[in-house]
mmCIF file of C-alpha atoms in Angstrom:
data_model
loop_
_atom_site.group_PDB
_atom_site.id
_atom_site.type_symbol
_atom_site.label_atom_id
_atom_site.label_comp_id
_atom_site.label_asym_id
_atom_site.label_seq_id
_atom_site.Cartn_x
_atom_site.Cartn_y
_atom_site.Cartn_z
ATOM 1 C CA UNK A 1 -16.018 7.728 0.655
ATOM 2 C CA UNK A 2 -12.920 7.379 -1.547
ATOM 3 C CA UNK A 3 -12.968 4.701 -4.343
ATOM 4 C CA UNK A 4 -9.552 3.040 -4.856
ATOM 5 C CA UNK A 5 -8.414 1.012 -7.816
ATOM 6 C CA UNK A 6 -5.142 -0.921 -7.806
ATOM 7 C CA UNK A 7 -3.045 -1.890 -10.750
ATOM 8 C CA UNK A 8 0.514 -3.055 -11.603
ATOM 9 C CA UNK A 9 0.314 -6.612 -10.189
ATOM 10 C CA UNK A 10 1.365 -9.629 -12.245
ATOM 11 C CA UNK A 11 3.855 -12.493 -12.451
ATOM 12 C CA UNK A 12 7.497 -11.777 -11.633
ATOM 13 C CA UNK A 13 10.557 -13.865 -11.128
ATOM 14 C CA UNK A 14 12.273 -13.754 -7.677
ATOM 15 C CA UNK A 15 14.803 -10.883 -7.542
ATOM 16 C CA UNK A 16 12.679 -8.755 -9.834
ATOM 17 C CA UNK A 17 10.846 -5.624 -9.068
ATOM 18 C CA UNK A 18 7.486 -4.062 -9.732
ATOM 19 C CA UNK A 19 5.407 -0.984 -9.090
ATOM 20 C CA UNK A 20 1.938 -1.110 -7.776
ATOM 21 C CA UNK A 21 -0.419 1.951 -8.234
ATOM 22 C CA UNK A 22 -3.670 2.809 -6.551
ATOM 23 C CA UNK A 23 -5.872 5.449 -8.189
ATOM 24 C CA UNK A 24 -8.280 7.313 -6.061
ATOM 25 C CA UNK A 25 -11.531 8.505 -7.436
ATOM 26 C CA UNK A 26 -11.873 11.434 -5.075
ATOM 27 C CA UNK A 27 -9.389 14.162 -4.082
ATOM 28 C CA UNK A 28 -6.709 12.594 -1.696
ATOM 29 C CA UNK A 29 -5.483 15.428 0.427
ATOM 30 C CA UNK A 30 -2.200 15.246 2.316
ATOM 31 C CA UNK A 31 -4.381 14.754 5.455
ATOM 32 C CA UNK A 32 -5.234 11.332 4.306
ATOM 33 C CA UNK A 33 -3.272 8.295 5.327
ATOM 34 C CA UNK A 34 -2.849 5.562 2.675
ATOM 35 C CA UNK A 35 -1.321 2.160 2.991
ATOM 36 C CA UNK A 36 -0.771 -1.135 1.209
ATOM 37 C CA UNK A 37 -1.875 -4.386 2.607
ATOM 38 C CA UNK A 38 -1.305 -7.872 1.374
ATOM 39 C CA UNK A 39 -3.177 -11.184 1.849
ATOM 40 C CA UNK A 40 -1.697 -14.402 0.916
ATOM 41 C CA UNK A 41 -3.904 -17.408 0.484
ATOM 42 C CA UNK A 42 -5.284 -18.688 3.800
ATOM 43 C CA UNK A 43 -3.610 -15.879 5.717
ATOM 44 C CA UNK A 44 -4.772 -12.693 7.180
ATOM 45 C CA UNK A 45 -4.386 -9.184 5.908
ATOM 46 C CA UNK A 46 -0.870 -7.812 6.780
ATOM 47 C CA UNK A 47 0.182 -4.192 6.525
ATOM 48 C CA UNK A 48 3.100 -3.561 4.225
ATOM 49 C CA UNK A 49 3.638 0.127 4.113
ATOM 50 C CA UNK A 50 1.863 3.401 4.847
ATOM 51 C CA UNK A 51 2.266 7.101 4.168
ATOM 52 C CA UNK A 52 0.804 9.975 5.931
ATOM 53 C CA UNK A 53 0.958 13.711 6.704
ATOM 54 C CA UNK A 54 4.059 15.402 5.313
ATOM 55 C CA UNK A 55 4.864 12.148 3.445
ATOM 56 C CA UNK A 56 5.688 10.408 6.752
ATOM 57 C CA UNK A 57 6.303 6.723 6.002
ATOM 58 C CA UNK A 58 6.209 3.444 7.925
ATOM 59 C CA UNK A 59 7.081 -0.001 6.777
ATOM 60 C CA UNK A 60 6.653 -3.543 7.891
ATOM 61 C CA UNK A 61 9.874 -5.171 8.968
ATOM 62 C CA UNK A 62 9.682 -7.733 6.166
ATOM 63 C CA UNK A 63 9.948 -5.120 3.482
ATOM 64 C CA UNK A 64 12.163 -2.604 4.972
ATOM 65 C CA UNK A 65 14.875 -1.806 2.475
ATOM 66 C CA UNK A 66 13.020 -3.525 -0.368
ATOM 67 C CA UNK A 67 9.956 -1.253 -0.768
ATOM 68 C CA UNK A 68 9.269 2.363 -1.255
ATOM 69 C CA UNK A 69 5.732 3.870 -0.769
ATOM 70 C CA UNK A 70 4.979 7.330 -2.243
ATOM 71 C CA UNK A 71 1.997 9.304 -3.362
ATOM 72 C CA UNK A 72 1.148 11.989 -5.987
ATOM 73 C CA UNK A 73 -1.636 14.066 -4.495
ATOM 74 C CA UNK A 74 -2.070 15.976 -7.834
ATOM 75 C CA UNK A 75 -2.717 12.669 -9.674
ATOM 76 C CA UNK A 76 -4.581 11.098 -6.631
ATOM 77 C CA UNK A 77 -2.406 8.074 -6.838
ATOM 78 C CA UNK A 78 -0.520 5.975 -4.379
ATOM 79 C CA UNK A 79 2.518 3.847 -5.339
ATOM 80 C CA UNK A 80 4.448 0.940 -3.919
ATOM 81 C CA UNK A 81 7.745 0.143 -5.519
ATOM 82 C CA UNK A 82 9.200 -3.228 -4.459
ATOM 83 C CA UNK A 83 12.483 -4.789 -5.454
ATOM 84 C CA UNK A 84 14.363 -7.958 -4.645
ATOM 85 C CA UNK A 85 11.012 -9.736 -4.730
ATOM 86 C CA UNK A 86 10.779 -13.086 -2.966
ATOM 87 C CA UNK A 87 8.397 -15.913 -3.594
ATOM 88 C CA UNK A 88 6.756 -15.409 -0.164
ATOM 89 C CA UNK A 89 5.773 -11.936 -1.282
ATOM 90 C CA UNK A 90 3.098 -13.746 -3.398
ATOM 91 C CA UNK A 91 -0.232 -12.357 -2.352
ATOM 92 C CA UNK A 92 -3.199 -10.037 -3.307
ATOM 93 C CA UNK A 93 -2.119 -6.513 -2.629
ATOM 94 C CA UNK A 94 -4.612 -3.887 -1.574
ATOM 95 C CA UNK A 95 -4.544 -0.171 -1.010
ATOM 96 C CA UNK A 96 -6.438 1.572 1.623
ATOM 97 C CA UNK A 97 -7.161 5.135 2.769
ATOM 98 C CA UNK A 98 -8.378 6.948 5.972
ATOM 99 C CA UNK A 99 -8.226 10.291 7.442
ATOM 100 C CA UNK A 100 -4.876 10.646 9.408
ATOM 101 C CA UNK A 101 -5.016 10.947 13.087
ATOM 102 C CA UNK A 102 -4.029 14.226 14.773
ATOM 103 C CA UNK A 103 -0.957 12.592 16.386
ATOM 104 C CA UNK A 104 0.548 12.034 12.896
ATOM 105 C CA UNK A 105 1.193 8.335 13.286
ATOM 106 C CA UNK A 106 0.682 6.263 10.195
ATOM 107 C CA UNK A 107 -1.230 3.122 11.121
ATOM 108 C CA UNK A 108 -0.689 -0.364 9.603
ATOM 109 C CA UNK A 109 -3.697 -2.037 11.222
ATOM 110 C CA UNK A 110 -6.482 -3.135 9.066
ATOM 111 C CA UNK A 111 -9.106 -1.624 11.463
ATOM 112 C CA UNK A 112 -7.628 1.835 11.030
ATOM 113 C CA UNK A 113 -8.672 2.160 7.288
ATOM 114 C CA UNK A 114 -12.102 3.050 6.081
ATOM 115 C CA UNK A 115 -11.667 2.790 2.221
ATOM 116 C CA UNK A 116 -10.345 -0.230 0.376
ATOM 117 C CA UNK A 117 -9.647 -1.299 -3.165
ATOM 118 C CA UNK A 118 -10.275 -4.587 -4.872
ATOM 119 C CA UNK A 119 -6.721 -5.687 -4.818
ATOM 120 C CA UNK A 120 -4.162 -6.684 -7.500
ATOM 121 C CA UNK A 121 -2.474 -10.134 -7.608
ATOM 122 C CA UNK A 122 1.302 -10.386 -7.336
ATOM 123 C CA UNK A 123 2.894 -13.720 -8.008
ATOM 124 C CA UNK A 124 6.635 -14.263 -7.471
ATOM 125 C CA UNK A 125 8.189 -17.457 -8.994
ATOM 126 C CA UNK A 126 11.349 -18.931 -7.929
#
C-alpha cells in the first residue's frame, strides 16, 4: 500500500493561488491513477481532479480552468495548482492513489481509490 502525505495548504485570500503537494512513500509508477478530493465541513468527499496513464487528466466542472493536476514520478509527488481561489473552495484536501483500470479512464469517485493521505486544510477568505 502506498503512503501519501499532503502539504501546501493554508490560508489564502480570494483570488489568490496555491500549490498542493502529495508525497508518496512508495514508487508511484505511471500505471497508478492519482487524484485530489476535498471535503468541506458537513459535506461529502468530492473529486477535484485526477491524473492517470500517459498523464491523462480529468477535472470536476467547478475547477475547470482554475486548476492543474500534475505528477512527477521521479519525485513520487503529485501536485495540484489552483488559481482564482474562491471562498467556497475552503475544505480539507486529500490525495488518493490506486492502480489505473485497463480502459485508461481516470476515476473521480471515492470508492475507486485505495490509498489516502491525511489531508491538508485550505481556507479561502473573502
